[in-house]
Amino acid sequence: AQKITQTQPGMFVQEKEAVTLDCTYDTSDPSYGLFWYKQPSSGEMIFLIYQGSYDQQNATEGRYSLNFQKARKSANLVISASQLGDSAMYFCAMGGSTLGRLYFGRGTQLTVWP
Amino acid sequence: GAGVSQSPSNKVTEKGKDVELRCDPISGHTALYWYRQSLGQGLEFLIYFQGNSAPDKSGLPSDRFSAERTGGSVSTLTIQRTQQEDSAVYLCASSVGQGLNIQYFGAGTRLSVL
């Protein structure tokens, strides 16, 4: 069975600071991927970053990086130099090579304060 | 179009009525997904299409829910005899294929059943 867990319902960070959003997963699929999406209050789901299970290096996309620890089954999102516009709900999701669907966590509400 | 397009953006209906939600995926994307997001909740998978066939419809909550896809493009999600618990945002996503491909989401249809 596939499972994604986000244990932080809410996180607060001051502008320009870094923040880490936690995500752990469980899967029996040997080939899988972890995705992070951002959902602002407007509601759209915005893709941020992807990490494949066989990727040797941690993924980075601008201010976003993924701290992938395969042995611990964790895929934490790190946002550097937080901006007010980063305030949103963040979802971790997992897909498998044999799956169509994504499995989503319950999300973490990030609030960036000035 | 450039992105996934969903219509209508908002739908208010009376309990017991049928509704149709439409999704127009990104051109060239063969995989299409429907998810549901209830207020303050994560995403619940409904159904996924590869081309015109639906290899996984395991998330459809009841036989009142059905979906089809024609011409490998537009998909329609139909909810018959709507109930108040059907109120949610219905999100459509598409990707270039199944498996470990990025799913790009539309803005969603907010369904309110009175």
PDB file of C-alpha atoms in Angstrom:
ATOM      1  CA  ALA A   1       0.000   0.000   0.000  1.00  0.00           C
ATOM      2  CA  GLN A   2       1.038   3.552  -0.637  1.00  0.00           C
ATOM      3  CA  LYS A   3       0.966   6.152   2.092  1.00  0.00           C
ATOM      4  CA  ILE A   4       2.053   9.759   2.433  1.00  0.00           C
ATOM      5  CA  THR A   5       2.275  11.492   5.787  1.00  0.00           C
ATOM      6  CA  GLN A   6       2.638  15.194   6.480  1.00  0.00           C
ATOM      7  CA  THR A   7       2.744  15.696  10.232  1.00  0.00           C
ATOM      8  CA  GLN A   8       2.782  19.504  10.318  1.00  0.00           C
ATOM      9  CA  PRO A   9      -0.699  20.970   9.886  1.00  0.00           C
ATOM     10  CA  GLY A  10       0.755  24.473  10.062  1.00  0.00           C
ATOM     11  CA  MET A  11       4.142  26.138   9.925  1.00  0.00           C
ATOM     12  CA  PHE A  12       5.212  29.733  10.457  1.00  0.00           C
ATOM     13  CA  VAL A  13       8.382  31.338   9.147  1.00  0.00           C
ATOM     14  CA  GLN A  14       9.692  34.851   9.008  1.00  0.00           C
ATOM     15  CA  GLU A  15      10.370  36.417   5.665  1.00  0.00           C
ATOM     16  CA  LYS A  16      13.869  35.685   4.280  1.00  0.00           C
ATOM     17  CA  GLU A  17      14.321  32.676   6.563  1.00  0.00           C
ATOM     18  CA  ALA A  18      14.458  29.054   5.402  1.00  0.00           C
ATOM     19  CA  VAL A  19      11.774  26.541   6.288  1.00  0.00           C
ATOM     20  CA  THR A  20      11.507  22.763   6.031  1.00  0.00           C
ATOM     21  CA  LEU A  21       8.213  21.009   5.414  1.00  0.00           C
ATOM     22  CA  ASP A  22       8.191  17.353   6.383  1.00  0.00           C
ATOM     23  CA  CYS A  23       6.968  14.422   4.324  1.00  0.00           C
ATOM     24  CA  THR A  24       7.350  10.711   4.928  1.00  0.00           C
ATOM     25  CA  TYR A  25       6.109   7.953   2.688  1.00  0.00           C
ATOM     26  CA  ASP A  26       5.632   4.231   2.441  1.00  0.00           C
ATOM     27  CA  THR A  27       5.491   2.153  -0.702  1.00  0.00           C
ATOM     28  CA  SER A  28       6.246  -1.314  -1.981  1.00  0.00           C
ATOM     29  CA  ASP A  29       6.956  -0.072  -5.487  1.00  0.00           C
ATOM     30  CA  PRO A  30      10.732  -0.137  -6.137  1.00  0.00           C
ATOM     31  CA  SER A  31      10.437   2.729  -8.611  1.00  0.00           C
ATOM     32  CA  TYR A  32       8.564   5.747  -7.377  1.00  0.00           C
ATOM     33  CA  GLY A  33       8.633   9.518  -7.334  1.00  0.00           C
ATOM     34  CA  LEU A  34       7.915  12.252  -4.848  1.00  0.00           C
ATOM     35  CA  PHE A  35       6.206  15.482  -5.870  1.00  0.00           C
ATOM     36  CA  TRP A  36       5.542  18.737  -4.065  1.00  0.00           C
ATOM     37  CA  TYR A  37       2.668  21.032  -4.985  1.00  0.00           C
ATOM     38  CA  LYS A  38       1.735  24.486  -3.735  1.00  0.00           C
ATOM     39  CA  GLN A  39      -1.892  25.526  -3.375  1.00  0.00           C
ATOM     40  CA  PRO A  40      -2.411  29.245  -2.722  1.00  0.00           C
ATOM     41  CA  SER A  41      -5.707  30.546  -1.391  1.00  0.00           C
ATOM     42  CA  SER A  42      -6.866  30.960  -4.991  1.00  0.00           C
ATOM     43  CA  GLY A  43      -7.051  27.169  -5.173  1.00  0.00           C
ATOM     44  CA  GLU A  44      -4.882  26.155  -8.108  1.00  0.00           C
ATOM     45  CA  MET A  45      -2.359  23.342  -7.604  1.00  0.00           C
ATOM     46  CA  ILE A  46       1.097  24.435  -8.716  1.00  0.00           C
ATOM     47  CA  PHE A  47       3.836  21.866  -9.307  1.00  0.00           C
ATOM     48  CA  LEU A  48       7.061  22.770  -7.510  1.00  0.00           C
ATOM     49  CA  ILE A  49       9.596  19.956  -7.580  1.00  0.00           C
ATOM     50  CA  TYR A  50      10.069  16.237  -8.302  1.00  0.00           C
ATOM     51  CA  GLN A  51      12.438  13.573  -6.984  1.00  0.00           C
ATOM     52  CA  GLY A  52      12.746  10.099  -8.471  1.00  0.00           C
ATOM     53  CA  SER A  53      13.616   7.174  -6.247  1.00  0.00           C
ATOM     54  CA  TYR A  54      16.683   6.350  -8.325  1.00  0.00           C
ATOM     55  CA  ASP A  55      17.956   9.913  -8.559  1.00  0.00           C
ATOM     56  CA  GLN A  56      21.358  10.143  -6.952  1.00  0.00           C
ATOM     57  CA  GLN A  57      21.206  13.821  -6.147  1.00  0.00           C
ATOM     58  CA  ASN A  58      18.587  15.829  -4.315  1.00  0.00           C
ATOM     59  CA  ALA A  59      16.352  17.835  -6.635  1.00  0.00           C
ATOM     60  CA  THR A  60      16.553  21.616  -6.657  1.00  0.00           C
ATOM     61  CA  GLU A  61      14.397  24.215  -8.406  1.00  0.00           C
ATOM     62  CA  GLY A  62      15.326  27.781  -7.617  1.00  0.00           C
ATOM     63  CA  ARG A  63      14.530  28.412  -3.933  1.00  0.00           C
ATOM     64  CA  TYR A  64      13.045  24.931  -3.552  1.00  0.00           C
ATOM     65  CA  SER A  65      15.069  21.861  -2.735  1.00  0.00           C
ATOM     66  CA  LEU A  66      14.057  18.383  -1.772  1.00  0.00           C
ATOM     67  CA  ASN A  67      15.890  16.684   1.084  1.00  0.00           C
ATOM     68  CA  PHE A  68      15.468  13.068  -0.004  1.00  0.00           C
ATOM     69  CA  GLN A  69      16.494  10.420   2.508  1.00  0.00           C
ATOM     70  CA  LYS A  70      15.566   7.098   0.964  1.00  0.00           C
ATOM     71  CA  ALA A  71      16.498   4.915   3.923  1.00  0.00           C
ATOM     72  CA  ARG A  72      14.316   7.014   6.202  1.00  0.00           C
ATOM     73  CA  LYS A  73      11.577   7.261   3.560  1.00  0.00           C
ATOM     74  CA  SER A  74      11.435  10.998   3.852  1.00  0.00           C
ATOM     75  CA  ALA A  75      11.221  13.713   1.201  1.00  0.00           C
ATOM     76  CA  ASN A  76      11.211  17.052   2.960  1.00  0.00           C
ATOM     77  CA  LEU A  77      10.765  20.306   1.056  1.00  0.00           C
ATOM     78  CA  VAL A  78      13.158  23.101   1.904  1.00  0.00           C
ATOM     79  CA  ILE A  79      12.232  26.639   0.923  1.00  0.00           C
ATOM     80  CA  SER A  80      15.099  29.081   1.211  1.00  0.00           C
ATOM     81  CA  ALA A  81      14.740  32.850   1.633  1.00  0.00           C
ATOM     82  CA  SER A  82      10.986  32.704   2.266  1.00  0.00           C
ATOM     83  CA  GLN A  83       8.801  35.337   0.671  1.00  0.00           C
ATOM     84  CA  LEU A  84       5.351  36.577   1.634  1.00  0.00           C
ATOM     85  CA  GLY A  85       4.021  35.005  -1.552  1.00  0.00           C
ATOM     86  CA  ASP A  86       5.099  31.575  -0.298  1.00  0.00           C
ATOM     87  CA  SER A  87       2.185  31.577   2.130  1.00  0.00           C
ATOM     88  CA  ALA A  88       0.046  28.682   0.924  1.00  0.00           C
ATOM     89  CA  MET A  89      -0.872  25.052   1.501  1.00  0.00           C
ATOM     90  CA  TYR A  90       1.856  22.633   0.478  1.00  0.00           C
ATOM     91  CA  PHE A  91       1.126  19.050  -0.517  1.00  0.00           C
ATOM     92  CA  CYS A  92       3.531  16.155  -0.780  1.00  0.00           C
ATOM     93  CA  ALA A  93       2.516  13.439  -3.219  1.00  0.00           C
ATOM     94  CA  MET A  94       3.866  10.104  -4.370  1.00  0.00           C
ATOM     95  CA  GLY A  95       3.525   8.248  -7.617  1.00  0.00           C
ATOM     96  CA  GLY A  96       4.757   4.841  -8.737  1.00  0.00           C
ATOM     97  CA  SER A  97       6.068   3.599 -12.053  1.00  0.00           C
ATOM     98  CA  THR A  98       3.147   1.200 -12.290  1.00  0.00           C
ATOM     99  CA  LEU A  99       0.568   3.614 -10.963  1.00  0.00           C
ATOM    100  CA  GLY A 100      -1.454   6.283 -12.677  1.00  0.00           C
ATOM    101  CA  ARG A 101      -2.673   8.229  -9.709  1.00  0.00           C
ATOM    102  CA  LEU A 102      -0.785  10.270  -7.144  1.00  0.00           C
ATOM    103  CA  TYR A 103      -1.184   9.711  -3.427  1.00  0.00           C
ATOM    104  CA  PHE A 104      -1.363  12.990  -1.527  1.00  0.00           C
ATOM    105  CA  GLY A 105      -0.616  13.931   2.033  1.00  0.00           C
ATOM    106  CA  ARG A 106      -3.006  16.092   4.022  1.00  0.00           C
ATOM    107  CA  GLY A 107      -0.919  19.192   3.463  1.00  0.00           C
ATOM    108  CA  THR A 108       0.942  21.785   5.519  1.00  0.00           C
ATOM    109  CA  GLN A 109      -0.307  25.368   5.732  1.00  0.00           C
ATOM    110  CA  LEU A 110       2.717  27.667   5.561  1.00  0.00           C
ATOM    111  CA  THR A 111       2.445  31.242   6.744  1.00  0.00           C
ATOM    112  CA  VAL A 112       5.259  33.676   6.045  1.00  0.00           C
ATOM    113  CA  TRP A 113       5.260  36.757   8.239  1.00  0.00           C
ATOM    114  CA  PRO A 114       7.150  40.015   7.666  1.00  0.00           C
TER     115      PRO A 114
ATOM    116  CA  GLY B   1      -4.623  25.716 -24.740  1.00  0.00           C
ATOM    117  CA  ALA B   2      -1.589  26.334 -22.611  1.00  0.00           C
ATOM    118  CA  GLY B   3      -2.928  24.708 -19.466  1.00  0.00           C
ATOM    119  CA  VAL B   4      -5.628  22.381 -18.188  1.00  0.00           C
ATOM    120  CA  SER B   5      -9.003  24.019 -18.563  1.00  0.00           C
ATOM    121  CA  GLN B   6     -12.004  23.165 -16.423  1.00  0.00           C
ATOM    122  CA  SER B   7     -15.567  24.335 -16.714  1.00  0.00           C
ATOM    123  CA  PRO B   8     -17.618  25.601 -15.118  1.00  0.00           C
ATOM    124  CA  SER B   9     -15.455  27.226 -12.472  1.00  0.00           C
ATOM    125  CA  ASN B  10     -18.392  27.263 -10.087  1.00  0.00           C
ATOM    126  CA  LYS B  11     -21.573  25.210 -10.055  1.00  0.00           C
ATOM    127  CA  VAL B  12     -24.466  25.518  -7.646  1.00  0.00           C
ATOM    128  CA  THR B  13     -27.118  22.852  -7.895  1.00  0.00           C
ATOM    129  CA  GLU B  14     -30.021  21.477  -5.939  1.00  0.00           C
ATOM    130  CA  LYS B  15     -29.913  18.131  -4.223  1.00  0.00           C
ATOM    131  CA  GLY B  16     -31.053  15.393  -6.569  1.00  0.00           C
ATOM    132  CA  LYS B  17     -30.032  17.134  -9.787  1.00  0.00           C
ATOM    133  CA  ASP B  18     -27.413  15.790 -12.194  1.00  0.00           C
ATOM    134  CA  VAL B  19     -24.259  17.781 -12.978  1.00  0.00           C
ATOM    135  CA  GLU B  20     -21.538  17.524 -15.610  1.00  0.00           C
ATOM    136  CA  LEU B  21     -18.036  18.827 -15.080  1.00  0.00           C
ATOM    137  CA  ARG B  22     -15.705  19.260 -18.018  1.00  0.00           C
ATOM    138  CA  CYS B  23     -11.938  19.000 -18.313  1.00  0.00           C
ATOM    139  CA  ASP B  24      -9.839  19.933 -21.329  1.00  0.00           C
ATOM    140  CA  PRO B  25      -6.279  18.662 -20.811  1.00  0.00           C
ATOM    141  CA  ILE B  26      -3.025  20.073 -22.093  1.00  0.00           C
ATOM    142  CA  SER B  27      -2.658  19.286 -25.771  1.00  0.00           C
ATOM    143  CA  GLY B  28      -0.739  16.063 -26.313  1.00  0.00           C
ATOM    144  CA  HIS B  29      -1.220  14.775 -22.782  1.00  0.00           C
ATOM    145  CA  THR B  30      -2.488  11.207 -22.948  1.00  0.00           C
ATOM    146  CA  ALA B  31      -3.202  10.743 -19.241  1.00  0.00           C
ATOM    147  CA  LEU B  32      -6.001  12.548 -17.441  1.00  0.00           C
ATOM    148  CA  TYR B  33      -6.961  12.425 -13.769  1.00  0.00           C
ATOM    149  CA  TRP B  34      -9.890  13.516 -11.634  1.00  0.00           C
ATOM    150  CA  TYR B  35      -9.474  14.325  -7.944  1.00  0.00           C
ATOM    151  CA  ARG B  36     -11.806  15.770  -5.347  1.00  0.00           C
ATOM    152  CA  GLN B  37     -10.892  18.157  -2.555  1.00  0.00           C
ATOM    153  CA  SER B  38     -13.340  18.763   0.258  1.00  0.00           C
ATOM    154  CA  LEU B  39     -13.037  21.875   2.392  1.00  0.00           C
ATOM    155  CA  GLY B  40      -9.721  21.895   4.250  1.00  0.00           C
ATOM    156  CA  GLN B  41      -8.863  18.379   3.118  1.00  0.00           C
ATOM    157  CA  GLY B  42      -6.267  16.793   0.902  1.00  0.00           C
ATOM    158  CA  LEU B  43      -6.893  15.439  -2.543  1.00  0.00           C
ATOM    159  CA  GLU B  44      -9.002  12.321  -3.016  1.00  0.00           C
ATOM    160  CA  PHE B  45      -8.381  10.377  -6.210  1.00  0.00           C
ATOM    161  CA  LEU B  46     -11.432   9.566  -8.311  1.00  0.00           C
ATOM    162  CA  ILE B  47     -10.461   8.152 -11.704  1.00  0.00           C
ATOM    163  CA  TYR B  48      -7.687   8.188 -14.258  1.00  0.00           C
ATOM    164  CA  PHE B  49      -7.689   7.804 -18.028  1.00  0.00           C
ATOM    165  CA  GLN B  50      -4.951   6.670 -20.350  1.00  0.00           C
ATOM    166  CA  GLY B  51      -6.247   7.635 -23.766  1.00  0.00           C
ATOM    167  CA  ASN B  52      -9.954   6.909 -23.746  1.00  0.00           C
ATOM    168  CA  SER B  53      -9.809   3.985 -21.343  1.00  0.00           C
ATOM    169  CA  ALA B  54      -9.945   4.145 -17.556  1.00  0.00           C
ATOM    170  CA  PRO B  55      -7.485   1.652 -16.055  1.00  0.00           C
ATOM    171  CA  ASP B  56      -8.237   2.882 -12.542  1.00  0.00           C
ATOM    172  CA  LYS B  57     -11.663   4.022 -11.462  1.00  0.00           C
ATOM    173  CA  SER B  58     -11.261   2.763  -7.919  1.00  0.00           C
ATOM    174  CA  GLY B  59     -11.773   6.163  -6.344  1.00  0.00           C
ATOM    175  CA  LEU B  60     -15.286   6.807  -7.610  1.00  0.00           C
ATOM    176  CA  PRO B  61     -17.299   7.000  -4.385  1.00  0.00           C
ATOM    177  CA  SER B  62     -20.536   5.501  -5.688  1.00  0.00           C
ATOM    178  CA  ASP B  63     -22.325   4.467  -8.842  1.00  0.00           C
ATOM    179  CA  ARG B  64     -23.752   7.993  -9.032  1.00  0.00           C
ATOM    180  CA  PHE B  65     -20.335   9.068 -10.291  1.00  0.00           C
ATOM    181  CA  SER B  66     -19.179   8.317 -13.816  1.00  0.00           C
ATOM    182  CA  ALA B  67     -16.651   9.738 -16.218  1.00  0.00           C
ATOM    183  CA  GLU B  68     -15.794   9.428 -19.845  1.00  0.00           C
ATOM    184  CA  ARG B  69     -13.143  10.677 -22.177  1.00  0.00           C
ATOM    185  CA  THR B  70     -13.560  11.003 -25.901  1.00  0.00           C
ATOM    186  CA  GLY B  71     -11.020  11.451 -28.654  1.00  0.00           C
ATOM    187  CA  GLY B  72      -8.219  11.120 -26.141  1.00  0.00           C
ATOM    188  CA  SER B  73      -8.874  14.671 -25.094  1.00  0.00           C
ATOM    189  CA  VAL B  74     -11.835  16.191 -23.262  1.00  0.00           C
ATOM    190  CA  SER B  75     -13.248  14.396 -20.239  1.00  0.00           C
ATOM    191  CA  THR B  76     -16.589  14.773 -18.530  1.00  0.00           C
ATOM    192  CA  LEU B  77     -17.287  13.824 -14.927  1.00  0.00           C
ATOM    193  CA  THR B  78     -20.983  13.250 -14.275  1.00  0.00           C
ATOM    194  CA  ILE B  79     -22.599  13.143 -10.877  1.00  0.00           C
ATOM    195  CA  GLN B  80     -26.160  11.906 -10.846  1.00  0.00           C
ATOM    196  CA  ARG B  81     -28.698  12.669  -8.136  1.00  0.00           C
ATOM    197  CA  THR B  82     -26.299  14.971  -6.321  1.00  0.00           C
ATOM    198  CA  GLN B  83     -26.107  14.893  -2.536  1.00  0.00           C
ATOM    199  CA  GLN B  84     -24.852  17.562  -0.150  1.00  0.00           C
ATOM    200  CA  GLU B  85     -21.762  15.466   0.615  1.00  0.00           C
ATOM    201  CA  ASP B  86     -20.781  15.820  -3.050  1.00  0.00           C
ATOM    202  CA  SER B  87     -19.992  19.488  -2.412  1.00  0.00           C
ATOM    203  CA  ALA B  88     -16.270  19.917  -3.039  1.00  0.00           C
ATOM    204  CA  VAL B  89     -13.749  21.245  -5.503  1.00  0.00           C
ATOM    205  CA  TYR B  90     -13.257  18.828  -8.379  1.00  0.00           C
ATOM    206  CA  LEU B  91      -9.768  19.028  -9.828  1.00  0.00           C
ATOM    207  CA  CYS B  92      -8.609  17.677 -13.139  1.00  0.00           C
ATOM    208  CA  ALA B  93      -4.986  17.041 -14.043  1.00  0.00           C
ATOM    209  CA  SER B  94      -3.168  15.784 -17.100  1.00  0.00           C
ATOM    210  CA  SER B  95       0.279  14.389 -17.853  1.00  0.00           C
ATOM    211  CA  VAL B  96       2.235  13.250 -20.873  1.00  0.00           C
ATOM    212  CA  GLY B  97       1.726   9.632 -19.857  1.00  0.00           C
ATOM    213  CA  GLN B  98       1.090   7.465 -16.876  1.00  0.00           C
ATOM    214  CA  GLY B  99       3.647   6.596 -14.237  1.00  0.00           C
ATOM    215  CA  LEU B 100       6.216   9.067 -13.033  1.00  0.00           C
ATOM    216  CA  ASN B 101       5.156  12.090 -15.024  1.00  0.00           C
ATOM    217  CA  ILE B 102       4.303  15.488 -13.628  1.00  0.00           C
ATOM    218  CA  GLN B 103       0.571  16.045 -13.328  1.00  0.00           C
ATOM    219  CA  TYR B 104      -0.538  19.564 -14.191  1.00  0.00           C
ATOM    220  CA  PHE B 105      -3.759  20.721 -12.608  1.00  0.00           C
ATOM    221  CA  GLY B 106      -6.620  22.876 -13.740  1.00  0.00           C
ATOM    222  CA  ALA B 107      -8.160  25.554 -11.554  1.00  0.00           C
ATOM    223  CA  GLY B 108     -10.971  23.226 -10.498  1.00  0.00           C
ATOM    224  CA  THR B 109     -14.740  23.315 -10.416  1.00  0.00           C
ATOM    225  CA  ARG B 110     -16.275  24.299  -7.102  1.00  0.00           C
ATOM    226  CA  LEU B 111     -19.508  22.332  -6.718  1.00  0.00           C
ATOM    227  CA  SER B 112     -22.065  23.377  -4.144  1.00  0.00           C
ATOM    228  CA  VAL B 113     -25.090  21.164  -3.588  1.00  0.00           C
ATOM    229  CA  LEU B 114     -27.890  22.919  -1.742  1.00  0.00           C
TER     230      LEU B 114
END
